[in-house]
Amino acid sequence: MDQKKLFRSLPSVNDLLNSDKISELSKTVGANELKNLVQEAIEDARQSILSGDITDAGEVSIDCMYQDFLGKIEDDRVLELQPVINATGVILHTNLGRAKLADSARVAIDAIASNATNLEYDITLGERGDRYKAIGKLVSELTGADDAIVVNNNAAAVMLVLSTFFGNKEIITSRGQLVEIGGSFRVPDIITSTGGILHEVGTTNKTHLRDYENAINENTGGFLIVHTSNYKVIGFTETPDSRELKKLAEKYDLPLMNDLGSGLMLDLSEYGLGREPTISQELQNCDLVMFSGDKLLGGPQAGIIAGKQKYIDKLKHNQLLRALRVDKMTLAALTETLKIYRDPEKAMTEIPVLNALTVSEDKLKERAENLLSLIKEKTSFDAEIVAGDTVVGGGSFPDVKLPTYLLSLESDIPVVKLDKLLKYAKYPLISRVHDESILFDIRTIDDPEFDKIITDLNEIKK
C-alpha cells in the first residue's frame, strides 16, 4: 500500500479516544495521559510510514494501537517504584534497594509518617531541639564514638567531612585506596569537588607508613583512609592499618578520617565471611568514621558520621549539612535498627541482612524444598533444586562466595521471554539467568514471598 493511502488510514485522535476499548484505559492512566499516549502513537505511526516500517493498514488499526497502548501502560507500571521479589541471591543488591528493613523499623516508619513528631523538639525542655541528639547517643552507646550525625548516604557523609576539614588543604591518602564505586563516584573527584587537594602516596599494591610521613607539609590537612570494601588486592601488597596511622596522626597533630563504607557493626568472621573491620574497631583509632546505613548495617539509606565530639560539632555548623540531612522516616528506621544491636544474638535473626548472611545451608535447603513443593503442587511448572553460590553485593565482602540453593525452573517458554514475563508479573520477580535457565536463589527470597511466586507463575502458566 502506498504511503498516501496509509496516511489516510491513520485513525484520528478523536477516533482513538472515543473507541470503547481505548477510552476504558483512562481509568488506568487518566484522561490527560491517555491523550498523550494517543498523540504519541499517531506521530510514531506517521514516522514509521515514512521510514517504510509500516506497509499495511492493519498495523495502524484501532485494535493494533490498543495493543500498543497496553504495552506502554505496562512499561510505565513496572517503571514505578514498587516492591519486587529479589530471587538473584545478591543480598545487598544496589539496583533492588539494598537492605530490607527489620519489622520494628518498618513499624516505626509507619508510626512516624502518620503523626506529628518531636523531630526537632526537645520534650524535656519544651523548646527547639537537635534532630541528631537521640541518634547520636544511640550510635555512641553501640560504637564508643563521642557523637554522631546522619546524612542521606555515605557519599554525602564523605563530602561533608571533606568540605568541612580539607578546604584548600592537602588530603593524604594511599594510591591503592582511590576507589570508584557505583554511579562513577570516585574518591579523587569528590576530594577536588569539595575544595580539597589530593596528595596520593605509595603505589597501587604497596604503601608504607613512611610514604604518609614523607608527604606531610605545611599545607597538610590530614589523612583519609578509604576501605576498599568493593574489591580486594591480593598477593604482594602492604598498607598501614588505622592503628599505625593513628600514631602518625597524633605525632603531627593531624586528623585521621576513615571512609569505612559498608558499615559492619558485628564481627561475622565466625560465619565464614572473612575479617572486615567493624565500626567500633576503627573508631578506636580514627577521629571520624563514615559508613552506610543500608549495607551491612541493615538499615535505611543513610550516611553515618561518628567520632570525636570536636569534629562532630564542626560538621553541625557546616551549611551543607542542611542540604544533606535526612528526614524523620529515615531517622525512625535507623533508630529502630540500631536498637536491635543492643542484643547481638537478636540482631542476627531480626535484621534481614544479617539473617541472610548467616543462615545455615540446612535451613536454605529446607526452604528450597518447601518452595519446590508449592511450585509442583500449585502451578503447571516444574523445577529442580541445584546447589550454587552467591555474593553479598553492595560493595561488601567482595571476595566471599556464599553457598546457596537455587530452583531451576523448567518451561517450554524461551528463557528471554519467561524472564520478561516474570518481571512484568503482578509481583515483579527478578531472577538469575544462567546457562539458558531461570534460577530462583532461595537465600534472598522470604517465606511470605512464596505465595507471590505461585501467583506469578499461575498468571504466566507454562
Coordinates of C-alpha atoms in Angstrom, one line a residue:
M1 CA 0.0 0.0 0.0
D2 CA 1.4 3.4 -0.9
Q3 CA 2.1 6.0 1.8
K4 CA -0.8 8.3 0.9
K5 CA -3.3 5.5 1.5
L6 CA -1.5 4.5 4.7
F7 CA -1.7 8.1 6.0
R8 CA -5.4 8.3 5.1
S9 CA -6.0 5.1 7.1
L10 CA -4.5 6.5 10.2
P11 CA -7.2 7.0 12.9
S12 CA -7.6 10.5 14.3
V13 CA -7.1 11.4 17.9
N14 CA -10.8 11.5 18.5
D15 CA -11.4 8.2 16.8
L16 CA -8.9 6.6 19.2
L17 CA -10.2 8.4 22.3
N18 CA -13.8 7.5 21.5
S19 CA -13.0 3.9 20.9
D20 CA -14.7 1.8 23.7
K21 CA -11.5 -0.2 24.4
I22 CA -9.2 2.7 24.4
S23 CA -11.5 5.1 26.4
E24 CA -11.6 2.5 29.2
L25 CA -7.8 2.9 29.6
S26 CA -8.4 6.4 31.0
K27 CA -9.5 4.7 34.2
T28 CA -6.0 3.3 34.5
V29 CA -3.8 6.2 33.3
G30 CA -6.1 9.2 33.5
A31 CA -7.6 11.2 30.6
N32 CA -4.6 13.5 30.1
E33 CA -2.0 10.7 30.0
L34 CA -4.2 8.7 27.6
K35 CA -4.5 11.7 25.2
N36 CA -0.7 12.0 25.3
L37 CA -0.3 8.3 24.5
V38 CA -2.7 8.6 21.6
Q39 CA -0.9 11.6 20.1
E40 CA 2.5 9.9 20.5
A41 CA 1.2 6.8 18.9
I42 CA -0.1 8.6 15.9
E43 CA 3.1 10.5 15.5
D44 CA 5.1 7.3 15.8
A45 CA 2.9 5.7 13.2
R46 CA 3.5 8.6 10.8
Q47 CA 7.3 8.3 11.2
S48 CA 7.1 4.5 10.7
I49 CA 5.1 5.0 7.5
L50 CA 7.7 7.5 6.2
S51 CA 10.6 5.1 7.1
G52 CA 8.8 2.2 5.4
D53 CA 8.5 0.2 8.7
I54 CA 4.7 0.2 8.3
T55 CA 3.4 -1.1 5.0
D56 CA 0.0 -2.4 5.9
A57 CA -3.1 -0.5 7.1
G58 CA -3.8 -3.3 9.6
E59 CA -0.7 -2.1 11.5
V60 CA -2.4 1.3 12.3
S61 CA -5.8 -0.1 13.1
I62 CA -7.5 0.9 16.3
D63 CA -7.2 -2.7 17.6
C64 CA -3.5 -2.8 16.8
M65 CA -2.9 0.6 18.5
Y66 CA -4.9 -0.6 21.5
Q67 CA -2.4 -3.5 22.0
D68 CA 0.5 -0.9 21.7
F69 CA -1.1 1.2 24.4
L70 CA -1.4 -1.8 26.7
G71 CA 2.3 -2.5 26.2
K72 CA 3.2 1.1 27.0
I73 CA 1.0 1.2 30.1
E74 CA 2.6 -2.0 31.3
D75 CA 6.0 -0.5 30.7
D76 CA 5.0 2.6 32.8
R77 CA 3.6 0.3 35.5
V78 CA 6.8 -1.7 36.0
L79 CA 8.9 1.5 36.0
E80 CA 7.1 2.9 39.0
L81 CA 8.8 2.4 42.4
Q82 CA 7.3 -0.8 43.9
P83 CA 8.2 -4.0 45.8
V84 CA 9.9 -6.7 43.7
I85 CA 11.0 -10.2 44.6
N86 CA 14.7 -10.5 44.7
A87 CA 15.5 -14.0 43.5
T88 CA 19.0 -13.2 42.4
G89 CA 20.7 -14.3 45.6
V90 CA 22.6 -11.0 45.8
I91 CA 21.8 -9.9 49.4
L92 CA 22.7 -6.2 49.1
H93 CA 21.6 -5.6 45.5
T94 CA 22.1 -1.9 44.9
N95 CA 19.6 -1.9 42.0
L96 CA 17.0 -3.6 44.1
G97 CA 17.3 -1.2 47.1
R98 CA 19.9 -2.9 49.1
A99 CA 18.9 -3.8 52.7
K100 CA 15.5 -5.0 53.6
L101 CA 14.4 -3.4 56.9
A102 CA 13.6 -5.2 60.2
D103 CA 10.0 -5.4 61.2
S104 CA 10.4 -2.9 64.0
A105 CA 12.0 -0.4 61.6
R106 CA 9.0 -0.7 59.2
V107 CA 6.5 -0.2 62.1
A108 CA 8.5 2.9 63.2
I109 CA 8.3 4.4 59.7
D110 CA 4.5 3.9 59.6
A111 CA 4.1 5.5 63.1
I112 CA 6.3 8.5 62.3
A113 CA 4.8 9.0 58.8
S114 CA 1.2 9.1 60.2
N115 CA 1.8 11.5 63.1
A116 CA 3.4 14.8 64.2
T117 CA 6.8 14.1 65.8
N118 CA 9.4 15.6 68.0
L119 CA 11.9 15.6 65.2
E120 CA 13.4 19.0 66.3
Y121 CA 11.6 19.5 69.6
D122 CA 13.1 18.7 73.0
I123 CA 10.2 17.5 75.1
T124 CA 12.3 17.6 78.3
L125 CA 13.0 21.3 77.8
G126 CA 9.8 22.3 76.0
E127 CA 11.8 24.0 73.2
R128 CA 13.5 23.5 69.9
G129 CA 15.8 20.5 69.9
D130 CA 18.6 18.8 67.9
R131 CA 17.4 16.2 65.4
Y132 CA 20.7 14.3 65.8
K133 CA 20.8 14.2 69.6
A134 CA 19.0 10.9 70.1
I135 CA 20.5 9.1 67.2
G136 CA 24.0 10.4 68.2
K137 CA 23.5 9.0 71.7
L138 CA 22.5 5.6 70.3
V139 CA 25.4 5.4 67.9
S140 CA 27.8 6.4 70.8
E141 CA 26.3 3.6 73.0
L142 CA 26.9 1.0 70.4
T143 CA 30.3 2.1 68.9
G144 CA 32.1 4.1 71.6
A145 CA 32.0 7.3 69.5
D146 CA 31.6 10.6 71.3
D147 CA 28.7 11.6 69.0
A148 CA 27.3 11.1 65.5
I149 CA 25.2 12.7 62.8
V150 CA 23.3 11.3 59.9
V151 CA 23.1 12.4 56.2
N152 CA 21.4 10.9 53.2
N153 CA 24.1 8.4 52.2
N154 CA 27.8 7.6 52.7
A155 CA 28.9 9.6 49.7
A156 CA 27.2 12.7 51.3
A157 CA 29.0 11.8 54.5
V158 CA 32.4 11.8 52.9
M159 CA 31.6 15.0 51.0
L160 CA 30.5 16.8 54.2
V161 CA 33.7 15.7 56.1
L162 CA 36.0 16.7 53.2
S163 CA 34.3 20.1 52.7
T164 CA 34.4 20.9 56.5
F165 CA 38.0 20.0 57.2
F166 CA 40.0 20.0 54.0
G167 CA 39.1 23.1 52.0
N168 CA 42.3 24.2 50.2
K169 CA 44.2 21.6 52.3
E170 CA 46.1 18.5 51.2
I171 CA 44.5 15.2 52.0
I172 CA 47.0 12.4 52.2
T173 CA 45.6 9.0 51.0
S174 CA 47.1 5.8 49.6
R175 CA 47.0 5.4 45.8
G176 CA 45.7 1.9 46.4
Q177 CA 42.6 3.3 48.0
L178 CA 41.5 5.8 45.3
V179 CA 38.4 3.8 44.6
E180 CA 35.4 4.1 42.3
I181 CA 32.0 2.8 43.4
G182 CA 28.7 2.6 41.6
G183 CA 27.5 5.6 39.7
S184 CA 31.1 6.6 38.9
F185 CA 31.6 8.0 42.4
R186 CA 35.4 8.4 42.6
V187 CA 37.3 9.4 45.7
P188 CA 39.8 11.7 43.8
D189 CA 36.9 13.6 42.1
I190 CA 34.9 14.1 45.4
I191 CA 38.1 15.4 47.1
T192 CA 38.7 18.0 44.4
S193 CA 35.0 18.9 44.2
T194 CA 34.9 19.9 47.8
G195 CA 38.0 22.1 47.6
G196 CA 40.5 19.6 48.9
I197 CA 43.9 18.9 47.3
L198 CA 44.6 15.2 46.8
H199 CA 48.0 14.0 47.8
E200 CA 48.5 10.4 46.7
V201 CA 51.2 8.3 48.3
G202 CA 52.5 4.8 47.6
T203 CA 51.6 2.6 44.8
T204 CA 48.6 0.5 43.8
N205 CA 49.7 -2.5 45.7
K206 CA 52.1 -1.1 48.3
T207 CA 52.0 1.9 50.5
H208 CA 54.3 2.2 53.5
L209 CA 53.9 4.3 56.7
R210 CA 57.0 6.4 55.6
D211 CA 55.1 7.3 52.4
Y212 CA 52.5 9.1 54.5
E213 CA 55.1 10.8 56.7
N214 CA 57.2 12.0 53.8
A215 CA 54.1 13.6 52.3
I216 CA 53.4 15.8 55.3
N217 CA 54.0 19.5 54.7
E218 CA 52.7 22.9 56.0
N219 CA 49.5 22.6 53.9
T220 CA 48.6 19.1 55.0
G221 CA 45.0 18.9 56.3
G222 CA 45.1 15.3 57.5
F223 CA 44.8 11.7 56.4
L224 CA 42.0 9.8 54.8
I225 CA 41.6 6.0 54.9
V226 CA 39.2 4.6 52.3
H227 CA 38.3 1.0 53.0
T228 CA 38.4 -1.0 49.7
S229 CA 35.1 -2.8 50.5
N230 CA 34.2 -3.4 46.9
Y231 CA 37.4 -5.2 45.7
K232 CA 40.5 -6.9 47.0
V233 CA 44.1 -6.5 46.0
I234 CA 45.9 -9.8 46.9
G235 CA 49.5 -11.0 46.6
F236 CA 52.4 -8.7 47.0
T237 CA 50.6 -6.0 49.0
E238 CA 51.0 -3.8 52.0
T239 CA 49.3 -0.8 53.6
P240 CA 49.4 0.7 57.1
D241 CA 46.2 0.0 59.1
S242 CA 44.4 2.6 61.2
R243 CA 46.4 1.7 64.3
E244 CA 49.7 2.7 62.6
L245 CA 48.2 5.8 61.1
K246 CA 46.8 6.9 64.4
K247 CA 50.3 7.1 65.9
L248 CA 51.5 9.2 62.9
A249 CA 48.4 11.5 63.0
E250 CA 48.9 12.1 66.7
K251 CA 52.6 12.8 66.2
Y252 CA 51.8 15.6 63.8
D253 CA 48.5 16.6 65.4
L254 CA 46.6 15.9 62.2
P255 CA 43.1 14.4 61.9
L256 CA 42.6 10.8 60.7
M257 CA 39.3 10.2 58.8
N258 CA 38.1 6.8 57.7
D259 CA 35.6 6.1 54.9
L260 CA 34.6 2.7 56.1
G261 CA 31.8 2.3 53.5
S262 CA 29.8 -0.8 54.2
G263 CA 29.4 -0.2 58.0
L264 CA 29.8 -3.6 59.7
M265 CA 28.7 -3.4 63.3
L266 CA 29.4 -7.0 64.4
D267 CA 32.3 -9.3 63.6
L268 CA 30.9 -12.0 61.2
S269 CA 34.2 -14.0 60.7
E270 CA 32.8 -17.0 62.6
Y271 CA 30.3 -17.4 59.8
G272 CA 33.0 -17.8 57.2
L273 CA 32.7 -14.3 55.9
G274 CA 36.3 -13.3 56.5
R275 CA 37.6 -10.4 58.6
E276 CA 36.3 -7.0 57.9
P277 CA 36.9 -4.0 60.2
T278 CA 34.0 -3.1 62.4
I279 CA 32.8 0.4 63.1
S280 CA 33.9 0.3 66.8
Q281 CA 37.3 -1.1 65.9
E282 CA 38.0 1.7 63.6
L283 CA 36.7 4.4 66.0
Q284 CA 39.4 3.3 68.5
N285 CA 42.0 4.7 66.0
C286 CA 40.2 7.3 63.9
D287 CA 38.8 10.8 64.6
L288 CA 35.8 10.3 62.3
V289 CA 34.4 7.2 60.7
M290 CA 31.9 7.4 57.8
F291 CA 29.7 4.4 56.9
S292 CA 26.5 3.4 55.1
G293 CA 23.2 2.7 56.8
D294 CA 21.7 0.4 54.1
K295 CA 24.6 -2.1 53.6
L296 CA 25.9 -4.4 56.3
L297 CA 24.3 -2.4 59.0
G298 CA 20.9 -3.5 57.6
G299 CA 19.1 -0.2 57.9
P300 CA 17.7 2.6 55.6
Q301 CA 19.8 4.5 53.1
A302 CA 21.9 6.9 55.2
G303 CA 25.4 8.0 55.8
I304 CA 26.5 8.0 59.4
I305 CA 29.5 10.1 60.6
A306 CA 30.7 9.0 64.1
G307 CA 33.7 10.1 66.1
K308 CA 35.2 12.7 68.4
Q309 CA 33.0 15.5 69.6
K310 CA 35.0 18.4 68.4
Y311 CA 34.8 17.2 64.8
I312 CA 31.1 16.4 65.0
D313 CA 30.4 19.9 66.4
K314 CA 32.2 21.4 63.4
L315 CA 30.2 19.3 61.0
K316 CA 27.0 20.5 62.6
H317 CA 28.0 24.1 61.7
N318 CA 28.7 23.4 58.0
Q319 CA 25.8 24.9 56.0
L320 CA 26.0 21.9 53.6
L321 CA 24.6 19.7 56.4
R322 CA 21.1 21.2 55.9
A323 CA 21.1 20.1 52.2
L324 CA 22.3 16.6 53.1
R325 CA 20.2 15.9 56.2
V326 CA 17.8 13.0 56.5
D327 CA 14.1 13.1 57.1
K328 CA 12.1 11.8 60.1
M329 CA 11.3 8.4 58.5
T330 CA 14.9 7.6 57.9
L331 CA 15.8 8.5 61.4
A332 CA 13.0 6.4 62.7
A333 CA 14.0 3.3 60.7
L334 CA 17.7 3.8 61.6
T335 CA 16.9 4.3 65.3
E336 CA 15.0 1.0 65.5
T337 CA 17.6 -0.8 63.5
L338 CA 20.4 0.3 65.9
K339 CA 18.3 -0.6 68.9
I340 CA 18.3 -4.2 67.8
Y341 CA 22.1 -4.2 68.0
R342 CA 21.9 -3.9 71.8
D343 CA 21.4 -7.7 71.7
P344 CA 23.8 -9.1 69.1
E345 CA 22.1 -12.5 69.1
K346 CA 18.8 -10.9 68.4
A347 CA 20.3 -8.8 65.6
M348 CA 21.4 -12.0 63.8
T349 CA 17.8 -13.1 63.4
E350 CA 15.8 -9.8 63.3
I351 CA 17.9 -7.8 60.9
P352 CA 17.2 -9.3 57.5
V353 CA 20.7 -8.7 56.0
L354 CA 22.4 -10.4 58.9
N355 CA 20.0 -13.3 58.8
A356 CA 20.5 -13.8 55.1
L357 CA 24.3 -13.6 55.6
T358 CA 24.4 -16.2 58.4
V359 CA 21.6 -18.6 57.7
S360 CA 22.7 -22.3 57.7
E361 CA 22.9 -24.4 54.5
D362 CA 20.4 -26.9 56.0
K363 CA 17.9 -24.1 56.5
L364 CA 18.3 -22.9 53.0
K365 CA 17.8 -26.4 51.6
E366 CA 14.7 -26.9 53.7
R367 CA 13.2 -23.6 52.4
A368 CA 14.1 -24.5 48.8
E369 CA 12.3 -27.8 49.2
N370 CA 9.3 -26.0 50.6
L371 CA 9.1 -23.7 47.6
L372 CA 9.7 -26.6 45.2
S373 CA 6.7 -28.4 46.7
L374 CA 4.5 -25.4 46.3
I375 CA 5.5 -24.9 42.6
K376 CA 4.8 -28.6 41.8
E377 CA 1.5 -28.7 43.7
K378 CA 0.0 -25.4 42.7
T379 CA 1.3 -24.5 39.3
S380 CA 1.8 -26.1 35.9
F381 CA 5.6 -25.5 36.1
D382 CA 8.2 -28.0 37.3
A383 CA 11.6 -27.2 38.8
E384 CA 14.6 -28.8 40.4
I385 CA 16.9 -27.8 43.2
V386 CA 20.5 -27.1 42.4
A387 CA 23.4 -26.1 44.6
G388 CA 25.3 -23.0 43.8
D389 CA 26.8 -19.9 45.3
T390 CA 26.1 -16.2 45.5
V391 CA 27.7 -12.9 46.6
V392 CA 26.9 -10.4 49.3
G393 CA 26.7 -7.4 46.9
G394 CA 26.6 -3.7 47.8
G395 CA 30.4 -3.3 47.7
S396 CA 30.7 -5.7 50.7
F397 CA 32.8 -8.8 51.2
P398 CA 33.9 -8.8 47.6
D399 CA 36.0 -12.0 47.9
V400 CA 33.3 -14.0 49.6
K401 CA 31.1 -16.5 47.8
L402 CA 28.2 -17.9 49.9
P403 CA 26.8 -21.4 49.3
T404 CA 23.2 -21.4 48.4
Y405 CA 20.4 -23.4 46.8
L406 CA 18.5 -22.4 43.7
L407 CA 15.4 -23.6 42.0
S408 CA 15.9 -24.1 38.2
L409 CA 12.5 -23.5 36.5
E410 CA 11.5 -25.9 33.8
S411 CA 9.4 -24.4 31.0
D412 CA 8.9 -24.6 27.2
I413 CA 8.8 -20.8 27.2
P414 CA 12.1 -19.3 25.8
V415 CA 14.3 -18.0 28.7
V416 CA 14.3 -14.4 27.5
K417 CA 10.6 -14.3 27.2
L418 CA 10.0 -16.1 30.5
D419 CA 12.4 -13.7 32.3
K420 CA 10.4 -10.7 30.9
L421 CA 7.1 -12.3 31.9
L422 CA 8.3 -12.7 35.5
K423 CA 9.5 -9.1 35.6
Y424 CA 6.1 -7.9 34.3
A425 CA 4.1 -10.2 36.6
K426 CA 1.8 -9.0 39.4
Y427 CA 4.7 -9.2 41.8
P428 CA 7.7 -8.4 39.6
L429 CA 10.3 -11.1 40.1
I430 CA 13.9 -10.5 39.4
S431 CA 15.6 -13.9 38.8
R432 CA 19.0 -15.1 38.0
V433 CA 19.5 -16.1 34.4
H434 CA 22.4 -18.6 33.9
D435 CA 23.2 -21.2 31.2
E436 CA 19.8 -20.6 29.5
S437 CA 18.0 -21.3 32.8
I438 CA 15.8 -19.2 35.1
L439 CA 17.0 -19.6 38.6
F440 CA 15.4 -18.6 41.9
D441 CA 18.0 -18.2 44.7
I442 CA 16.4 -19.1 47.9
R443 CA 18.9 -17.0 50.0
T444 CA 17.2 -13.8 49.1
I445 CA 13.5 -14.9 48.9
D446 CA 11.5 -14.5 52.0
D447 CA 8.9 -17.1 53.1
P448 CA 6.0 -14.7 52.7
E449 CA 7.0 -14.3 49.0
F450 CA 6.5 -18.0 48.2
D451 CA 2.7 -17.4 47.6
K452 CA 3.5 -14.4 45.4
I453 CA 5.8 -16.5 43.3
I454 CA 3.0 -19.1 42.9
T455 CA 0.6 -16.3 41.8
D456 CA 3.1 -15.0 39.2
L457 CA 3.7 -18.5 37.8
N458 CA -0.1 -19.2 37.6
E459 CA -0.5 -15.8 35.8
I460 CA 2.1 -16.8 33.3
K461 CA 1.3 -20.5 33.0
K462 CA 3.5 -22.9 31.3

